[in-house]
Short mmCIF file of C-alpha atoms and ligand atoms in Angstrom, two decimals:
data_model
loop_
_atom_site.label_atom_id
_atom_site.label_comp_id
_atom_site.label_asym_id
_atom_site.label_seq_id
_atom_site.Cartn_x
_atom_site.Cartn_y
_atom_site.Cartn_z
CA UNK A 1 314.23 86.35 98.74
CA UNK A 2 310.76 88.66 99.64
CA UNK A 3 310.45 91.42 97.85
CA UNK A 4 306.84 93.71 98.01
CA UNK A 5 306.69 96.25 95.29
CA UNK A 6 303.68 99.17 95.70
CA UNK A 7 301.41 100.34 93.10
CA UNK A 8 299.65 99.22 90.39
CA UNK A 9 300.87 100.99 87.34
CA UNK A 10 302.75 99.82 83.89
CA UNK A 11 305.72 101.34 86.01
CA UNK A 12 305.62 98.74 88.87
CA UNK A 13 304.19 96.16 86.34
CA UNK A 14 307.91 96.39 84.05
CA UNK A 15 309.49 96.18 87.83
CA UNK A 16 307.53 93.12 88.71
CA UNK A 17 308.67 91.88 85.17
CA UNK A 18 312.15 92.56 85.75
CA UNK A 19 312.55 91.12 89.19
CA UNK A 20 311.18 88.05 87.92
CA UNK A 21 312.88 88.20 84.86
CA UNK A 22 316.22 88.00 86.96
CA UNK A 23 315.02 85.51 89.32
CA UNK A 24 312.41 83.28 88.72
CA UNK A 25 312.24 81.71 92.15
CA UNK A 26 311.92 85.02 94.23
CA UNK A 27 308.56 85.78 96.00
CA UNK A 28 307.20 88.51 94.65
CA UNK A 29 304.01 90.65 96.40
CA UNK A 30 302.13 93.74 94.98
CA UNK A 31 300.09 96.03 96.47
CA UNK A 32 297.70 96.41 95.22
CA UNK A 33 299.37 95.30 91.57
CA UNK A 34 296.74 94.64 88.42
CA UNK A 35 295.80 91.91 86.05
CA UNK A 36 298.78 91.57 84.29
CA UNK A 37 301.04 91.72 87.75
CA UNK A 38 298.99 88.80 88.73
CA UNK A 39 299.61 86.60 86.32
CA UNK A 40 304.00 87.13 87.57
CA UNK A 41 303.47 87.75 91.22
CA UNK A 42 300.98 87.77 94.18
CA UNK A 43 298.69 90.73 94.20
CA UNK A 44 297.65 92.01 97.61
CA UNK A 45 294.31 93.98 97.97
CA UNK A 46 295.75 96.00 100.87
CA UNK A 47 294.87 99.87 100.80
CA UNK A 48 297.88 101.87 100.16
CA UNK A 49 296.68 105.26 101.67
CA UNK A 50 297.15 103.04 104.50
CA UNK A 51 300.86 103.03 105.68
CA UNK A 52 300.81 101.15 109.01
CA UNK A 53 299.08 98.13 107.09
CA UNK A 54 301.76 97.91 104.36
CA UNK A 55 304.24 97.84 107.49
CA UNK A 56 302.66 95.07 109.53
CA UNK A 57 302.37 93.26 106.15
CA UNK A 58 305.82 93.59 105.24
CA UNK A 59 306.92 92.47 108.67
CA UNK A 60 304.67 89.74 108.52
CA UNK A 61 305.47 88.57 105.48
CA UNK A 62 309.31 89.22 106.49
CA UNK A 63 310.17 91.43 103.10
CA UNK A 64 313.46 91.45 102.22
CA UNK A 65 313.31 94.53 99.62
CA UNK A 66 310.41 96.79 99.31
CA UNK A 67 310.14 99.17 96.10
CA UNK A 68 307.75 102.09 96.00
CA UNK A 69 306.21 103.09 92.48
CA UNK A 70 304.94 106.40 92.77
CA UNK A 71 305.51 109.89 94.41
CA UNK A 72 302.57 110.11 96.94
CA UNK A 73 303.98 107.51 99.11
CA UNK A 74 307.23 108.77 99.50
CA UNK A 75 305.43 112.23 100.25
CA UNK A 76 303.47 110.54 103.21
CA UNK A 77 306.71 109.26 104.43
CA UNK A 78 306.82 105.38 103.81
CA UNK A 79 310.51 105.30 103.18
CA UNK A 80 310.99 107.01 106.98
CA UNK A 81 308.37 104.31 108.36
CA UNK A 82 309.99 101.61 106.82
CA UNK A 83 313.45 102.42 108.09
CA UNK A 84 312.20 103.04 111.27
CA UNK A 85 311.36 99.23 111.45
CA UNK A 86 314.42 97.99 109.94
CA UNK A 87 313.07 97.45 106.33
CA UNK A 88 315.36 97.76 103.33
CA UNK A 89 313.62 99.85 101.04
CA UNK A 90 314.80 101.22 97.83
CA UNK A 91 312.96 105.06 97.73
CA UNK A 92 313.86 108.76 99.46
CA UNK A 93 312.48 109.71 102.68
CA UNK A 94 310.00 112.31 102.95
CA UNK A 95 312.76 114.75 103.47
CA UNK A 96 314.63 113.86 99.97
CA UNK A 97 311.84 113.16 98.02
CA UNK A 98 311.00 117.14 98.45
CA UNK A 99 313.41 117.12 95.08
CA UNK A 100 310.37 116.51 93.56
CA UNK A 101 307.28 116.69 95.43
CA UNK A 102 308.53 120.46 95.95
CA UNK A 103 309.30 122.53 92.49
CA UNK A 104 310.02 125.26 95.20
CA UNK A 105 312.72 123.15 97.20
CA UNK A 106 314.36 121.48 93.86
CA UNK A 107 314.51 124.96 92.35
CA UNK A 108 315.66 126.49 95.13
CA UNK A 109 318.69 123.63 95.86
CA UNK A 110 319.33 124.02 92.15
CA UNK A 111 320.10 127.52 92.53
CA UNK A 112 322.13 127.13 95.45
CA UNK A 113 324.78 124.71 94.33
CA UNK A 114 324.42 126.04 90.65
CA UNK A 115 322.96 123.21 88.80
CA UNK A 116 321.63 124.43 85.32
CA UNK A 117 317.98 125.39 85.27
CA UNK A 118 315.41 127.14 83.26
CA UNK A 119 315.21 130.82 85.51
CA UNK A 120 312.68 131.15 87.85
CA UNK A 121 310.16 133.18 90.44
CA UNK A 122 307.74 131.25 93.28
CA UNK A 123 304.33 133.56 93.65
CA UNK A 124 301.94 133.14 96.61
CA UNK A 125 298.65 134.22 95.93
CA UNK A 126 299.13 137.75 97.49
CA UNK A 127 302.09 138.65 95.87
CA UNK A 128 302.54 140.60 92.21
CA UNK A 129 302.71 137.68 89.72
CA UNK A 130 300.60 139.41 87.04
CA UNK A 131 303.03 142.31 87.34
CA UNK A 132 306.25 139.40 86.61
CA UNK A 133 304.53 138.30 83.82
CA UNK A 134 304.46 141.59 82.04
CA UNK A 135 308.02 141.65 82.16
CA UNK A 136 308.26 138.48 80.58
CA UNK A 137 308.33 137.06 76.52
CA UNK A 138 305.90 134.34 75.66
CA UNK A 139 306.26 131.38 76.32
CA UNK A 140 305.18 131.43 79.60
CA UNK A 141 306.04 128.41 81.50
CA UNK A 142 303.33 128.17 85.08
CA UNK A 143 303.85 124.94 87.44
CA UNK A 144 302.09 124.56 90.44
CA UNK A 145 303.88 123.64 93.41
CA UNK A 146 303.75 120.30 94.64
CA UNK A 147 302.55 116.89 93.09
CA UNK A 148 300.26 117.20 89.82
CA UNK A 149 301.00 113.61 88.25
CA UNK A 150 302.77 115.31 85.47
CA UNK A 151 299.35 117.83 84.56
CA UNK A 152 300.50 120.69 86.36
CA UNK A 153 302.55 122.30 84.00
CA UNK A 154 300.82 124.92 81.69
CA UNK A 155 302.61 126.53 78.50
CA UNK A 156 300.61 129.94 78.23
CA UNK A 157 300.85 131.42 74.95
CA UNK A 158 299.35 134.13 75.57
CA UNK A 159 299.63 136.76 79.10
CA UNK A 160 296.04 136.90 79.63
CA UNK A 161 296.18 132.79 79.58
CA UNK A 162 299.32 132.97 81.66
CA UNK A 163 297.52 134.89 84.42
CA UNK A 164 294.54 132.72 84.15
CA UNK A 165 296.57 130.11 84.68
CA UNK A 166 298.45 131.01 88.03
CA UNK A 167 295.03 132.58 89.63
CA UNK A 168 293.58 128.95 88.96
CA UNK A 169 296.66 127.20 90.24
CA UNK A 170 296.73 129.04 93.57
CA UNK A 171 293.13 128.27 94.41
CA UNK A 172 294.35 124.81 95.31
CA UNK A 173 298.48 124.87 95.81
CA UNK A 174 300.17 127.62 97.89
CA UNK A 175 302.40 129.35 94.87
CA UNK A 176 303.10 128.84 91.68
CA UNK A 177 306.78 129.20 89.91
CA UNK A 178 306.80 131.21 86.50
CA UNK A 179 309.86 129.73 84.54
CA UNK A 180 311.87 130.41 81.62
CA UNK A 181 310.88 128.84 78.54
CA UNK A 182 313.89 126.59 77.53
CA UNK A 183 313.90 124.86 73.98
CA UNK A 184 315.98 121.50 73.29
CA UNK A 185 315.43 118.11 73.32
CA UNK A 186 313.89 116.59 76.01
CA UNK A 187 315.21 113.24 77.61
CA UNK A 188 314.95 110.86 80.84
CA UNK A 189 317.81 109.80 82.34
CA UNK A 190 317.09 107.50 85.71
CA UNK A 191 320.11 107.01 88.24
CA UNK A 192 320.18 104.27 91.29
CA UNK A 193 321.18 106.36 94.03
CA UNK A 194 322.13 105.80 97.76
CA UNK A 195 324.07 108.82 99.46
CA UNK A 196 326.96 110.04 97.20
CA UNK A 197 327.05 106.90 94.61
CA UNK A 198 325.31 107.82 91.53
CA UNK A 199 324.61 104.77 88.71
CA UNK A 200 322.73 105.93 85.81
CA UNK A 201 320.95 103.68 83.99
CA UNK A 202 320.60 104.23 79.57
CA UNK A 203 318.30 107.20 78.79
CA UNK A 204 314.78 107.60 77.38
CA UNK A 205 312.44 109.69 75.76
CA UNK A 206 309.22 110.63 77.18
CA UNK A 207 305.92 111.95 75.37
CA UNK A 208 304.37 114.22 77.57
CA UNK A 209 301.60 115.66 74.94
CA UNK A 210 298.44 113.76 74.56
CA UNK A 211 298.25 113.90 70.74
CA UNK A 212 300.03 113.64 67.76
CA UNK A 213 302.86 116.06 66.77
CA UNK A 214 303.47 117.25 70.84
CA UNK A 215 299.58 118.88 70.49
CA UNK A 216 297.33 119.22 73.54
CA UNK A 217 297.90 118.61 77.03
CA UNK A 218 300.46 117.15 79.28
CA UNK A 219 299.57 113.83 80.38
CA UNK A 220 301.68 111.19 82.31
CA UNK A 221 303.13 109.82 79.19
CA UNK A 222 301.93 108.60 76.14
CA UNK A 223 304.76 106.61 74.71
CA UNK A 224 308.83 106.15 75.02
CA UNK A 225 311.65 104.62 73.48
CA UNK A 226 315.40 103.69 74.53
CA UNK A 227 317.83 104.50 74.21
CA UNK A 228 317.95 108.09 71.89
CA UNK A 229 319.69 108.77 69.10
CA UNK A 230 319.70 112.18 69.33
CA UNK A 231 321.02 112.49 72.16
CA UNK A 232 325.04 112.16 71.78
CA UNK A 233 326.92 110.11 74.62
CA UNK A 234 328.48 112.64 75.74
CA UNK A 235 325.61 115.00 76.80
CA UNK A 236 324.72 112.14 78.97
CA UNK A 237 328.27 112.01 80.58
CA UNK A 238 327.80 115.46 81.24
CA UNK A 239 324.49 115.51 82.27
CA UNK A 240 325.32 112.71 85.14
CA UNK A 241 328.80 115.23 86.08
CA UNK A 242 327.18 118.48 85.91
CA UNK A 243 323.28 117.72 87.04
CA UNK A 244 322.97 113.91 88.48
CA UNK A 245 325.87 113.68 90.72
CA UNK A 246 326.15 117.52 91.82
CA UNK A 247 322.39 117.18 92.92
CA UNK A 248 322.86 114.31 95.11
CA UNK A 249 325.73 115.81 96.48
CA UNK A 250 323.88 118.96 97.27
CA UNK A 251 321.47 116.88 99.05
CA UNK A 252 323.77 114.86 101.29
CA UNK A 253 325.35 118.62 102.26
CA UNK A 254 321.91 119.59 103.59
CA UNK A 255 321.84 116.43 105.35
CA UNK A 256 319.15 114.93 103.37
CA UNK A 257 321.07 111.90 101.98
CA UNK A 258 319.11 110.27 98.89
CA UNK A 259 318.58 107.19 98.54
CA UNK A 260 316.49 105.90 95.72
CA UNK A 261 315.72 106.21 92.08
CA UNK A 262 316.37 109.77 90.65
CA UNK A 263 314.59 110.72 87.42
CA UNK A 264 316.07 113.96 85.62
CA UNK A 265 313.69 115.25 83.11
CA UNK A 266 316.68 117.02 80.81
CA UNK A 267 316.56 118.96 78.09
CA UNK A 268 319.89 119.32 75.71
CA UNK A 269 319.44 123.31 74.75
CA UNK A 270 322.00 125.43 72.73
CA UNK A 271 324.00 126.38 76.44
CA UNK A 272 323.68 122.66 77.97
CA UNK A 273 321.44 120.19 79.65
CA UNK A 274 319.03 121.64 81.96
CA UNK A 275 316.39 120.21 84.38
CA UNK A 276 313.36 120.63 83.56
CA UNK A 277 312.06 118.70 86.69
CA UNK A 278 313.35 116.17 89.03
CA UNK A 279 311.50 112.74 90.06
CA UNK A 280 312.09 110.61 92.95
CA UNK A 281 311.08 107.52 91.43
CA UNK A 282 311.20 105.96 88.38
CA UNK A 283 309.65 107.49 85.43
CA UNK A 284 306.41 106.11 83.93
CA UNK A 285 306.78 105.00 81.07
CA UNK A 286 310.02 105.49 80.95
CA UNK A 287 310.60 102.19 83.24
CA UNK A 288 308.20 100.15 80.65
CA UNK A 289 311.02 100.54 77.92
CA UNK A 290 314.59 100.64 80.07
CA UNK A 291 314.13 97.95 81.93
CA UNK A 292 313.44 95.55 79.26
CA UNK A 293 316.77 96.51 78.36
CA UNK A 294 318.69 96.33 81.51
CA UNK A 295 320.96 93.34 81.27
CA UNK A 296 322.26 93.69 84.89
CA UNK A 297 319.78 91.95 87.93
CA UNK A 298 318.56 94.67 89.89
CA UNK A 299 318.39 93.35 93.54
CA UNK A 300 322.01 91.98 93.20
CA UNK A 301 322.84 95.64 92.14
CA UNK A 302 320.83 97.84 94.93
CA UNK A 303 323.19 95.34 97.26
CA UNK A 304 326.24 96.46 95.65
CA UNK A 305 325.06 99.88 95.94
CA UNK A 306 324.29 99.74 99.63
CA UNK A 307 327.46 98.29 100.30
CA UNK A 308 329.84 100.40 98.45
CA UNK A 309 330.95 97.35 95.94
CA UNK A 310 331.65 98.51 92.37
CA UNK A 311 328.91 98.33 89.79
CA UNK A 312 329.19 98.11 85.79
CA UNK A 313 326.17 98.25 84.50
CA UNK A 314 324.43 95.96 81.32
CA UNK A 315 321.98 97.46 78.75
CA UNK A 316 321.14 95.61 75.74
CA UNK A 317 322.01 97.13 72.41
CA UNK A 318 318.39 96.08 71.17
CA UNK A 319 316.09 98.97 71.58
CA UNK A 320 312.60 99.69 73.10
CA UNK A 321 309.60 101.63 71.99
CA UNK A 322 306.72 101.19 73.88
CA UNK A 323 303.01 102.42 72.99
CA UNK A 324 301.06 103.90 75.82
CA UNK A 325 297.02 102.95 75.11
CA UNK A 326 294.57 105.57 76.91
CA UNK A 327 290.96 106.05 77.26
CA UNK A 328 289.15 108.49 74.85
CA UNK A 329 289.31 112.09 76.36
CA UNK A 330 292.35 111.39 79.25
CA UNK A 331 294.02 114.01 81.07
CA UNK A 332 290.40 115.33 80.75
CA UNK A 333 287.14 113.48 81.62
CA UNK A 334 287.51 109.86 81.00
CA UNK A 335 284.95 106.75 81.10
CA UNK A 336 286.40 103.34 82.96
CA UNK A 337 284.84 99.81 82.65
CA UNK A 338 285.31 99.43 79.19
CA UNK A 339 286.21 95.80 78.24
CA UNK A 340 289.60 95.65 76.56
CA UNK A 341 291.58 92.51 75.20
CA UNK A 342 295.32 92.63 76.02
CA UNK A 343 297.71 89.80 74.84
CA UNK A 344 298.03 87.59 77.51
CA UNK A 345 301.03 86.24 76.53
CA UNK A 346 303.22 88.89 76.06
CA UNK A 347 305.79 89.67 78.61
CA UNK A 348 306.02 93.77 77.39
CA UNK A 349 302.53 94.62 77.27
CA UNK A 350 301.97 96.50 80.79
CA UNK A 351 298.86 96.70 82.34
CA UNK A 352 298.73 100.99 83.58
CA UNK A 353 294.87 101.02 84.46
CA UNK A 354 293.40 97.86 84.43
CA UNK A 355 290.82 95.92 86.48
CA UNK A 356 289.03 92.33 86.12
CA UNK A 357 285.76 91.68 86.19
CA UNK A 358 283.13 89.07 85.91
CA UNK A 359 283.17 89.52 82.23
CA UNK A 360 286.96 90.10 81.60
CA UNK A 361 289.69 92.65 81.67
CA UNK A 362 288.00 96.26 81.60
CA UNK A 363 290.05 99.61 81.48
CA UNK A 364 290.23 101.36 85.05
CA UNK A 365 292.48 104.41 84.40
CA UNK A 366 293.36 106.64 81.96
CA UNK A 367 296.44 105.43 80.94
CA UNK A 368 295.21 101.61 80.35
CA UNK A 369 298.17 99.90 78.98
CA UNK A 370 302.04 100.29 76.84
CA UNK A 371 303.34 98.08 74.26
CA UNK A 372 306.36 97.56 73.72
CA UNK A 373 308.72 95.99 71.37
CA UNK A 374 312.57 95.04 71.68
CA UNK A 375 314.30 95.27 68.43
CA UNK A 376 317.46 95.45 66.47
CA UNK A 377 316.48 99.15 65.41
CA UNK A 378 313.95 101.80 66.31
CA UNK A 379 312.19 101.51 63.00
CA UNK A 380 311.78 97.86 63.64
CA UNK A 381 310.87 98.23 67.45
CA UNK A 382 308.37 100.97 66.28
CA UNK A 383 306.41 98.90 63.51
CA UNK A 384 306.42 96.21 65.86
CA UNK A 385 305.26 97.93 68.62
CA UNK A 386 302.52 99.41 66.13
CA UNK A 387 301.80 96.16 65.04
CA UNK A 388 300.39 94.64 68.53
CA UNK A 389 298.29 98.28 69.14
CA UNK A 390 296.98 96.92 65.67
CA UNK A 391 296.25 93.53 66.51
CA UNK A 392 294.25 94.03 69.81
CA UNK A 393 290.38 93.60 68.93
CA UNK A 394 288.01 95.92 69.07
CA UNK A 395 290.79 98.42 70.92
CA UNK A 396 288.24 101.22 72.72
CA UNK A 397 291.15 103.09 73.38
CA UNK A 398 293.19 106.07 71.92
CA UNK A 399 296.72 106.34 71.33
CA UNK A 400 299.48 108.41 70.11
CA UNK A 401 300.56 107.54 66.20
CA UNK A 402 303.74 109.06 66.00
CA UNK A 403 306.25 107.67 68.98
CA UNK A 404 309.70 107.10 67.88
CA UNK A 405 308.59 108.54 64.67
CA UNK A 406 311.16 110.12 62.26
CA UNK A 407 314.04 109.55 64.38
P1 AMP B 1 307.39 118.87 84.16
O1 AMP B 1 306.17 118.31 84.83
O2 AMP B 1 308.05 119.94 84.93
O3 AMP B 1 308.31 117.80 83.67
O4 AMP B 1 306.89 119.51 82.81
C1 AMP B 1 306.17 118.76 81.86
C2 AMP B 1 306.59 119.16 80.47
O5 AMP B 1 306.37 120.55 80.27
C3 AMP B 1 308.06 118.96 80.23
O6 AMP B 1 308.36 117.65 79.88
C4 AMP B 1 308.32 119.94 79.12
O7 AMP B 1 307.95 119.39 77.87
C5 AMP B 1 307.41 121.08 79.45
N1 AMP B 1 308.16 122.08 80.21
C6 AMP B 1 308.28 122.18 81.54
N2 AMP B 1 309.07 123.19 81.90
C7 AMP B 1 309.49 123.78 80.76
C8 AMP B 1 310.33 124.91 80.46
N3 AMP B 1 310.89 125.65 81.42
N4 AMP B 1 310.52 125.21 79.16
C9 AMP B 1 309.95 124.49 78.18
N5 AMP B 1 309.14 123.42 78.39
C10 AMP B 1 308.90 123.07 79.67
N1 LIG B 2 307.17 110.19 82.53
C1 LIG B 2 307.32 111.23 83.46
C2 LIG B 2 307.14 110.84 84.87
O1 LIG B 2 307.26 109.70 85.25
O2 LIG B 2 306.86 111.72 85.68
#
């Protein structure tokens, strides 16, 4: 068994782990991977902007499974190419993976087939969005439209900063959507999709804000933890009946089958869940602390999947909290090439932003690295996970001190 996985990210790096977890003898290629992929698989320093040369590689190399990390890819249409040359590939085409590289199409489908959503209105730049926001209460919720690695959602206190907000979004995306503010808890759940079938994996919990307390900006994610307390069983249940499997049904009606991971950013509010966003991959970080979990090989799954053979999943009951390490000032201005020491031994520290250099691992991203711990209890998977951001030497990085906190 072949399998290529693309990017270079903590995400791909707990895929990597898993795949090899489940099967130490299959061949395993990144592009273009990072330190700590290397030391599981093969790293490949093949340009990914490139599609045509990941193609030629994979038929070279005679892939059996290809996995795609993040959005872009499947925006440029690498699930489509593949296909087209007989490659199994586990992603959406550029067609499906509009669910989220599209608010304006996800929204849109939502409101068709009446899957439960914070309200909504798309603005181009010519049309009256100061005069919607007027009309509106505080919070006000502005996303651009189209892919924004998880930045491009501003919460506007204020009208003045609301408006500021869309006239600088739609210098560089074609509208903006003004939302409803919706209040709940937030959570992750991931599915494995193809066409109708629908198998969620255990849920997480995402922290979006880059400091303590949900303060400052959205990042990508500055910690997790699986599965959540707070969030009761049976929200999930409904959340995969009302949200997960109505969506992917929408999608084959249009005639854009899925196939793929979906990631529903939920949030449990006093009427329901609700999307807050759909993903077409997995989540980041979410993957760095379900996977560790996952009991069930994954390849032997995504076959059962494809060929319509049932599927009972495994999850651990030992839980994950994993500790995302960024560089001083990220989403904002950051500085790269910092050396950083990262255990070397352990199998749940992902590498997110990492490069090596004649003098040793340096930081390369703002997101650098997540530790995580797998534990009988959150408390316990927290201190420990607190404990290795403690032991690293001379850490130059920042972090957030209160994931899985208080839970
Ligand atoms: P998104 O990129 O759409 O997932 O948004 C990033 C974060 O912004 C979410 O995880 C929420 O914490 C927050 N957010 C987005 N939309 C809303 C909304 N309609 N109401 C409240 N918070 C939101
Ligand atoms: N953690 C949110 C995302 O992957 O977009």
């Amino acid at each position: 068994m072949k399998v290529l996985v693309l990017g270079g990210g903590g995400r791909e790096h707990a895929l990597v782990a898993k795949l090899r977890q489940d099967d130490p003898q299959v061949t395993i290629y990144a592009i273009p991977g990072n330190p700590g992929i290397a030391r599981i698989a093969e790293c490949v320093a093949l340009p990914l902007a490139d599609l045509k040369t990941i193609v030629d590689f994979a038929l070279e190399k005679e892939i059996d499974w290809t996995f795609v990390g993040g959005e872009e890819l499947l925006s440029q249409g690498i699930v489509d190419l593949f296909s087209n040359h007989q490659l199994r590939i586990f992603g959406p085409t550029q067609a499906a993976a509009q669910i989220e590289t599209s608010k304006r199409f996800a929204k849109e489908l939502m409101n068709r087939y009446q899957i439960p959503t914070a309200r909504y209105q798309c603005f181009r730049v010519d049309e009256p969005y100061q005069a919607y926001l007027k009309k509106q209460t505080p919070p006000y919720v502005i996303k651009a439209d189209g892919l924004a690695k998880g930045k491009g959602v501003i919460i506007a206190e204020s009208l003045e900063e609301a408006v500021l907000a869309c006239d600088r979004l739609l210098i560089s995306h074609s509208c903006v959507v003004i939302e409803e503010y919706l209040s709940g808890i937030e959570f992750s759940l991931m599915a494995l999709v193809h066409k109708d079938r629908v198998i969620p994996l255990e849920i997480a919990q995402d922290y979006k804000r880059a400091r303590d307390n949900d303060q400052g900006p959205n990042t990508g994610g500055m910690g997790a933890y699986s599965p959540v307390p707070l969030i009761p069983k049976r929200i999930v249940k409904a959340a995969v009946n009302s949200i997960m499997i109505p969506v992917v049904k929408a999608l084959s009606a249009e005639n854009i089958p899925f196939t793929g991971v979906l990631y529903g950013g939920l949030m449990w509010t006093k009427t329901g869940v609700k999307v807050i966003e759909f993903n077409a991959r997995f989540g980041d970080p979410e993957t760095e602390v379900v996977l560790p979990r996952m009991k069930t090989k994954l390849i032997p799954t995504l076959e059962k999947l494809f060929s319509k053979v049932p599927i009972r999943l495994r999850f651990s009951h030992d839980v994950t909290v994993g500790v995302v390490l960024a560089s001083p000032g990220y989403p904002g201005l950051i500085q790269t090439g910092i050396p950083i020491n990262l255990p070397v031994a352990d199998p749940y520290c992902f590498h997110m932003g990492t490069k090596m250099s004649s003098d040793g691992l340096i930081t390369a991203g703002g997101r650098v690295a997540i530790l995580v711990a797998k534990d009988k209890t959150l408390a316990d998977a927290r201190r420990e996970a607190y404990l290795k951001v403690s032991n690293i030497p001379d850490n130059p990085c920042v972090y957030r001190k209160d994931i899985a906190k208080n839970l």
